[in-house]
Tab-separated table of C-alpha atoms and ligand atoms in Angstrom:
chain	number	residue	atom	x	y	z
A	2	MET	CA	-45.501	21.370	67.658
A	3	ILE	CA	-44.121	21.982	71.134
A	4	PRO	CA	-40.700	20.257	71.430
A	5	LEU	CA	-40.666	17.819	74.373
A	6	GLN	CA	-37.030	18.508	75.185
A	7	PRO	CA	-34.458	21.170	74.208
A	8	PRO	CA	-32.536	20.460	71.010
A	9	ARG	CA	-29.317	18.482	71.525
A	10	ARG	CA	-25.929	19.103	69.958
A	11	LEU	CA	-25.047	16.666	67.203
A	12	ILE	CA	-21.827	14.665	67.239
A	13	ASP	CA	-20.036	12.742	64.516
A	14	VAL	CA	-18.945	9.133	64.930
A	15	GLU	CA	-17.808	6.444	62.557
A	16	ILE	CA	-19.621	3.079	62.368
A	17	ASP	CA	-17.835	0.471	60.232
A	18	GLY	CA	-16.110	3.274	58.325
A	19	GLU	CA	-19.338	5.176	57.678
A	20	ALA	CA	-19.745	8.693	59.124
A	21	VAL	CA	-22.957	9.141	61.095
A	22	ARG	CA	-24.322	12.031	63.122
A	23	VAL	CA	-26.247	11.445	66.336
A	24	PRO	CA	-27.537	13.679	69.114
A	25	GLU	CA	-25.271	14.078	72.106
A	26	GLY	CA	-26.210	11.449	74.704
A	27	ALA	CA	-27.134	8.822	72.087
A	28	THR	CA	-25.764	5.338	72.637
A	29	LEU	CA	-23.591	3.351	70.274
A	30	LEU	CA	-26.681	1.248	69.627
A	31	ASP	CA	-28.488	4.384	68.446
A	32	ALA	CA	-25.535	5.250	66.236
A	33	CYS	CA	-25.447	1.714	64.814
A	34	ALA	CA	-29.151	1.892	64.063
A	35	THR	CA	-28.567	5.251	62.306
A	36	ALA	CA	-25.979	3.490	60.152
A	37	GLY	CA	-28.436	0.655	59.448
A	38	LYS	CA	-26.523	-1.917	61.512
A	39	ASP	CA	-28.604	-4.619	63.140
A	40	ILE	CA	-27.008	-5.363	66.543
A	41	PRO	CA	-28.573	-8.130	68.668
A	42	THR	CA	-29.903	-7.067	72.088
A	43	LEU	CA	-31.650	-8.908	74.918
A	44	CYS	CA	-31.401	-7.004	78.196
A	45	HIS	CA	-31.710	-3.646	76.502
A	46	GLY	CA	-35.089	-2.036	76.918
A	47	ASP	CA	-36.072	1.016	74.935
A	48	THR	CA	-38.013	2.342	77.979
A	49	LEU	CA	-35.491	1.316	80.664
A	50	THR	CA	-32.061	2.366	81.913
A	51	PRO	CA	-29.522	-0.121	80.578
A	52	LYS	CA	-28.415	-2.878	82.973
A	53	ASN	CA	-25.603	-4.374	80.875
A	54	ALA	CA	-26.651	-7.849	81.926
A	55	CYS	CA	-26.351	-9.903	78.752
A	56	ARG	CA	-23.480	-8.444	76.678
A	57	VAL	CA	-24.897	-9.778	73.444
A	58	CYS	CA	-24.689	-6.291	71.942
A	59	VAL	CA	-20.901	-5.804	72.187
A	60	VAL	CA	-18.989	-3.818	69.547
A	61	GLU	CA	-15.339	-2.883	69.194
A	62	VAL	CA	-14.321	0.722	69.840
A	63	GLU	CA	-10.990	1.776	68.355
A	64	GLY	CA	-8.408	2.258	71.064
A	65	ALA	CA	-10.468	0.549	73.790
A	66	ARG	CA	-9.033	-2.488	75.578
A	67	THR	CA	-12.367	-4.230	76.065
A	68	LEU	CA	-15.471	-4.698	73.966
A	69	ALA	CA	-18.182	-2.153	74.674
A	70	PRO	CA	-21.893	-2.895	75.272
A	71	ALA	CA	-23.510	-0.831	72.505
A	72	CYS	CA	-26.796	-0.502	74.401
A	73	SER	CA	-25.293	1.551	77.235
A	74	ARG	CA	-22.058	3.056	75.944
A	75	LYS	CA	-22.594	6.659	74.990
A	76	ALA	CA	-21.354	7.781	71.606
A	77	GLU	CA	-18.499	10.296	71.806
A	78	ALA	CA	-17.392	12.670	69.061
A	79	GLY	CA	-14.786	11.059	66.827
A	80	MET	CA	-15.345	7.498	68.071
A	81	LYS	CA	-14.583	4.795	65.571
A	82	VAL	CA	-16.725	1.704	66.045
A	83	ALA	CA	-16.555	-1.711	64.331
A	84	THR	CA	-19.614	-3.903	64.684
A	85	GLY	CA	-18.668	-7.094	62.866
A	86	THR	CA	-15.072	-7.858	63.918
A	87	GLU	CA	-14.111	-11.450	64.713
A	88	ARG	CA	-13.686	-10.541	68.369
A	89	ALA	CA	-17.166	-8.986	68.655
A	90	ARG	CA	-18.841	-11.799	66.715
A	91	HIS	CA	-17.046	-14.428	68.799
A	92	SER	CA	-18.157	-12.778	72.023
A	93	ARG	CA	-21.807	-12.640	70.861
A	94	LYS	CA	-21.594	-16.289	69.823
A	95	VAL	CA	-20.369	-17.391	73.249
A	96	VAL	CA	-23.005	-15.306	75.060
A	97	LEU	CA	-25.717	-16.948	72.937
A	98	GLU	CA	-24.251	-20.387	73.544
A	99	LEU	CA	-24.107	-19.877	77.297
A	100	LEU	CA	-27.673	-18.612	77.411
A	101	ALA	CA	-29.092	-21.276	75.097
A	102	SER	CA	-27.319	-24.099	76.974
A	103	SER	CA	-28.814	-23.072	80.314
A	104	THR	CA	-32.222	-21.562	79.465
A	105	ASP	CA	-35.049	-22.235	77.051
A	106	LEU	CA	-34.881	-19.599	74.293
A	107	SER	CA	-37.659	-21.149	72.215
A	108	THR	CA	-39.943	-18.108	72.620
A	109	THR	CA	-37.207	-15.448	72.453
A	110	PRO	CA	-37.855	-13.521	69.259
A	111	ARG	CA	-34.909	-13.720	66.849
A	112	ALA	CA	-32.820	-16.070	69.066
A	113	LYS	CA	-32.811	-18.774	66.397
A	114	GLU	CA	-31.795	-16.307	63.705
A	115	TRP	CA	-28.905	-14.954	65.818
A	116	MET	CA	-27.706	-18.466	66.753
A	117	ALA	CA	-27.478	-19.237	63.031
A	118	GLU	CA	-25.869	-15.908	62.184
A	119	TYR	CA	-23.100	-16.280	64.792
A	120	GLY	CA	-22.698	-20.061	64.448
A	121	ALA	CA	-23.608	-20.591	68.089
A	122	ASP	CA	-23.615	-24.243	69.168
A	123	PRO	CA	-24.959	-24.625	72.729
A	124	ALA	CA	-24.632	-28.407	72.489
A	125	ARG	CA	-20.826	-28.158	72.726
A	126	PHE	CA	-21.140	-27.757	76.523
A	127	GLY	CA	-22.382	-31.366	76.600
A	128	GLU	CA	-25.613	-33.050	77.640
A	129	ASP	CA	-24.940	-32.456	81.335
A	130	ALA	CA	-24.718	-28.668	81.089
A	131	ALA	CA	-26.575	-27.205	84.051
A	132	THR	CA	-29.826	-25.468	83.252
A	133	VAL	CA	-32.341	-23.325	85.087
A	134	GLU	CA	-35.177	-25.641	84.040
A	135	GLN	CA	-38.160	-25.555	86.372
A	136	PRO	CA	-41.958	-25.890	86.037
A	137	PRO	CA	-43.859	-22.732	85.005
A	138	LYS	CA	-45.516	-20.889	87.880
A	139	VAL	CA	-49.232	-20.676	87.119
A	140	ASP	CA	-50.803	-19.096	90.183
A	141	ASN	CA	-53.260	-16.564	88.760
A	142	ASP	CA	-55.506	-16.104	85.746
A	143	LEU	CA	-53.665	-13.156	84.169
A	144	TYR	CA	-50.014	-14.070	83.530
A	145	VAL	CA	-47.604	-16.944	83.845
A	146	ARG	CA	-43.974	-16.939	85.041
A	147	ASP	CA	-41.905	-19.568	83.274
A	148	TYR	CA	-38.443	-19.059	84.753
A	149	GLY	CA	-36.907	-21.901	82.748
A	150	LYS	CA	-36.924	-19.212	80.017
A	151	CYS	CA	-35.456	-16.430	82.170
A	152	ILE	CA	-32.086	-14.951	81.256
A	153	LEU	CA	-31.938	-12.765	84.363
A	154	CYS	CA	-31.895	-9.562	82.374
A	155	TYR	CA	-33.478	-7.565	85.288
A	156	LYS	CA	-35.926	-5.794	82.982
A	157	CYS	CA	-38.999	-7.014	84.898
A	158	VAL	CA	-37.412	-6.038	88.225
A	159	ASP	CA	-36.711	-2.527	86.919
A	160	ALA	CA	-40.181	-2.151	85.395
A	161	CYS	CA	-41.806	-3.292	88.655
A	162	GLY	CA	-39.424	-1.194	90.782
A	163	GLU	CA	-38.198	2.346	90.776
A	164	GLN	CA	-37.963	2.758	87.043
A	165	TRP	CA	-41.752	2.517	86.467
A	166	GLN	CA	-44.299	0.864	88.668
A	167	ASN	CA	-42.777	1.333	92.132
A	168	SER	CA	-44.487	-1.803	93.395
A	169	PHE	CA	-41.230	-3.692	94.116
A	170	ALA	CA	-43.082	-7.035	94.006
A	171	ILE	CA	-40.144	-8.929	92.468
A	172	SER	CA	-36.385	-9.083	92.781
A	173	VAL	CA	-33.512	-11.518	92.226
A	174	ALA	CA	-33.122	-14.238	94.856
A	175	GLY	CA	-30.401	-16.889	95.088
A	176	ARG	CA	-26.965	-17.170	93.469
A	177	GLY	CA	-25.502	-18.797	90.399
A	178	PHE	CA	-27.840	-21.360	88.792
A	179	ASP	CA	-30.181	-20.926	91.744
A	180	ALA	CA	-30.604	-17.245	91.004
A	181	THR	CA	-34.153	-16.542	89.994
A	182	ILE	CA	-36.627	-13.687	89.831
A	183	SER	CA	-38.788	-14.067	92.898
A	184	THR	CA	-41.499	-12.443	94.932
A	185	GLU	CA	-40.768	-11.789	98.590
A	186	TRP	CA	-40.323	-15.134	100.353
A	187	ASP	CA	-41.136	-16.792	97.001
A	188	ALA	CA	-44.842	-16.264	97.747
A	189	ALA	CA	-47.492	-16.888	95.101
A	190	LEU	CA	-48.106	-13.817	93.011
A	191	THR	CA	-51.567	-13.569	94.593
A	192	ASP	CA	-49.922	-13.122	98.037
A	193	SER	CA	-47.271	-10.676	96.807
A	194	ALA	CA	-47.139	-6.943	96.257
A	195	CYS	CA	-47.962	-7.438	92.569
A	196	VAL	CA	-50.672	-5.107	91.257
A	197	TYR	CA	-50.987	-6.978	87.912
A	198	CYS	CA	-50.088	-3.981	85.779
A	199	GLY	CA	-48.281	-6.431	83.498
A	200	ASN	CA	-45.505	-3.915	82.881
A	201	CYS	CA	-43.012	-6.730	83.539
A	202	VAL	CA	-44.662	-8.843	80.841
A	203	GLU	CA	-44.387	-5.855	78.456
A	204	VAL	CA	-40.570	-5.737	78.787
A	205	CYS	CA	-39.643	-9.422	79.150
A	206	PRO	CA	-37.489	-10.316	76.132
A	207	THR	CA	-37.802	-14.109	76.281
A	208	GLY	CA	-41.427	-14.966	76.919
A	209	ALA	CA	-40.560	-16.067	80.478
A	210	LEU	CA	-43.425	-13.776	81.444
A	211	SER	CA	-46.484	-14.183	79.277
A	212	PHE	CA	-50.223	-13.608	79.234
A	213	LYS	CA	-52.088	-16.697	80.510
A	214	THR	CA	-54.025	-16.614	77.220
A	215	GLU	CA	-50.762	-16.887	75.251
A	216	PHE	CA	-49.390	-19.569	77.592
A	217	ASP	CA	-52.544	-21.691	77.225
A	218	MET	CA	-52.773	-21.206	73.457
A	219	ARG	CA	-49.108	-22.180	73.025
A	220	ALA	CA	-49.718	-25.298	75.138
A	221	GLU	CA	-52.642	-26.335	72.970
A	222	GLY	CA	-50.813	-25.421	69.751
A	223	THR	CA	-53.194	-22.656	68.660
A	224	TRP	CA	-50.964	-19.594	69.189
A	225	ASP	CA	-50.210	-18.237	65.719
A	226	GLU	CA	-48.759	-14.741	65.366
A	227	ASP	CA	-49.111	-14.912	61.572
A	228	ARG	CA	-52.861	-14.955	62.075
A	229	GLN	CA	-52.895	-12.092	64.558
A	230	SER	CA	-53.647	-8.437	63.841
A	231	GLU	CA	-52.663	-5.486	66.018
A	232	THR	CA	-54.901	-2.465	66.577
A	233	THR	CA	-53.888	0.473	68.683
A	234	THR	CA	-56.789	2.124	70.420
A	235	ILE	CA	-57.523	4.051	73.599
A	236	CYS	CA	-58.287	2.469	76.950
A	237	SER	CA	-61.894	3.162	77.881
A	238	TYR	CA	-61.550	2.750	81.626
A	239	CYS	CA	-60.344	6.134	82.850
A	240	GLY	CA	-59.342	9.629	81.811
A	241	VAL	CA	-55.641	8.959	81.536
A	242	GLY	CA	-56.384	7.665	78.077
A	243	CYS	CA	-53.523	5.153	77.719
A	244	ASN	CA	-52.898	3.672	74.294
A	245	LEU	CA	-53.599	-0.059	74.048
A	246	THR	CA	-52.418	-2.317	71.269
A	247	LEU	CA	-54.890	-5.170	70.988
A	248	HIS	CA	-53.468	-8.402	69.596
A	249	VAL	CA	-56.364	-10.225	68.001
A	250	GLN	CA	-56.525	-13.802	66.710
A	251	ASP	CA	-59.759	-15.353	65.345
A	252	ASN	CA	-61.646	-12.194	66.327
A	253	LYS	CA	-60.640	-12.518	69.997
A	254	ILE	CA	-58.236	-10.351	71.985
A	255	VAL	CA	-55.339	-12.642	72.995
A	256	LYS	CA	-53.054	-10.076	74.647
A	257	VAL	CA	-52.629	-6.343	75.151
A	258	THR	CA	-49.439	-4.345	74.807
A	259	SER	CA	-48.840	-0.609	74.726
A	260	PRO	CA	-46.721	1.549	72.379
A	261	HIS	CA	-43.300	2.274	73.919
A	262	ASP	CA	-42.966	5.605	72.095
A	263	ASN	CA	-45.940	7.134	73.894
A	264	PRO	CA	-44.377	10.150	75.696
A	265	VAL	CA	-46.745	9.822	78.686
A	266	THR	CA	-46.990	6.078	79.392
A	267	HIS	CA	-43.888	4.605	77.719
A	268	GLY	CA	-45.557	1.203	77.213
A	269	ASN	CA	-46.834	0.997	80.758
A	270	LEU	CA	-50.469	0.308	81.723
A	271	CYS	CA	-52.520	-0.531	84.776
A	272	VAL	CA	-54.334	-3.788	85.414
A	273	LYS	CA	-57.542	-2.573	83.801
A	274	GLY	CA	-56.032	-1.529	80.488
A	275	ARG	CA	-53.666	-4.521	80.372
A	276	PHE	CA	-55.942	-7.379	81.437
A	277	GLY	CA	-59.484	-6.016	81.697
A	278	TYR	CA	-60.528	-6.804	78.125
A	279	GLY	CA	-62.939	-9.658	78.962
A	280	TYR	CA	-65.945	-7.353	78.611
A	281	VAL	CA	-65.237	-6.787	74.906
B	302	LIG	S1	-38.478	-12.838	83.690
B	302	LIG	FE1	-38.039	-11.923	81.662
B	302	LIG	S2	-37.734	-9.733	82.121
B	302	LIG	FE2	-37.522	-10.808	84.073
B	302	LIG	S3	-35.307	-11.183	84.286
B	302	LIG	FE3	-36.244	-13.017	83.335
B	302	LIG	S4	-36.012	-12.712	81.115
B	302	LIG	FE4	-35.681	-10.732	82.099
B	303	LIG	S1	-54.634	1.578	81.422
B	303	LIG	FE1	-55.350	2.142	83.471
B	303	LIG	S2	-54.545	4.246	83.789
B	303	LIG	FE2	-54.449	3.841	81.568
B	303	LIG	S3	-56.429	4.669	80.758
B	303	LIG	FE3	-56.720	2.474	81.196
B	303	LIG	S4	-57.592	2.444	83.295
B	303	LIG	FE4	-56.633	4.473	82.978
B	304	LIG	S1	-28.339	-5.713	75.228
B	304	LIG	FE1	-26.536	-4.639	75.739
B	304	LIG	S2	-25.768	-5.663	77.477
B	304	LIG	FE2	-27.614	-6.703	77.062
């Protein structure tokens, strides 16, 4: 085994009274995971630099004035962290309420579970609460952009931009409730700089970006993850040899993802590996 990076010094922190040891540079989220704590996250991406956009992951650090976003705050030796204090739980609850009252979280994995766990009640903002509701953008055969489900986490922008793809096809346009992820001049995807790598779809935490196959199957009521199997294989198109995870329902490939822990590709693919499965 050739180590991919030099060994890191280990530091000791305390999570809910339990001593844990993590490598230097680890985040509080890593330390919480080591202690077996399940902290909700939305804008955090395991292959992206944290953006601190959603704040659903906050924890309380002893001696700190404000709550800390666990996904980006680095663990420091001797830190004492509490994950389930009333203050942290209340903050997560309000974040979930604000998001759920303004966006459609119906395809956000675990959103329902977290709402129940934190007692979030988005309805308390009233029927007239402003939302970002808008019709889905279906302008190509590969993937759909349904920005009524977008929480503006920036993950797609970062995946498309300098963190991975360097295509810079999308960015944030507008302000407040009019803020939306947009192509340049709000052009159709087919007229934009998009190269259809689908790396934005890979990281979107809410289903705002989804394969056209998934979008169509959800619309006709046939999308059923309980009936899907996942097989990781190797892309047959070129010599890079990216890993593909084929999601198969009723013996048909319905979408393609890629393992995030691959040290070469980190979950990223090109258009052929991501969408070129029709020949199968
Ligand atoms: S489209 Fe998805 S990844 Fe992009 S900002 Fe919205 S929720 Fe985040
Ligand atoms: S996904 Fe693209 S880069 Fe990766 S092996 Fe397939 S064709 Fe090559
Ligand atoms: S998951 Fe930590 S700020 Fe969004």
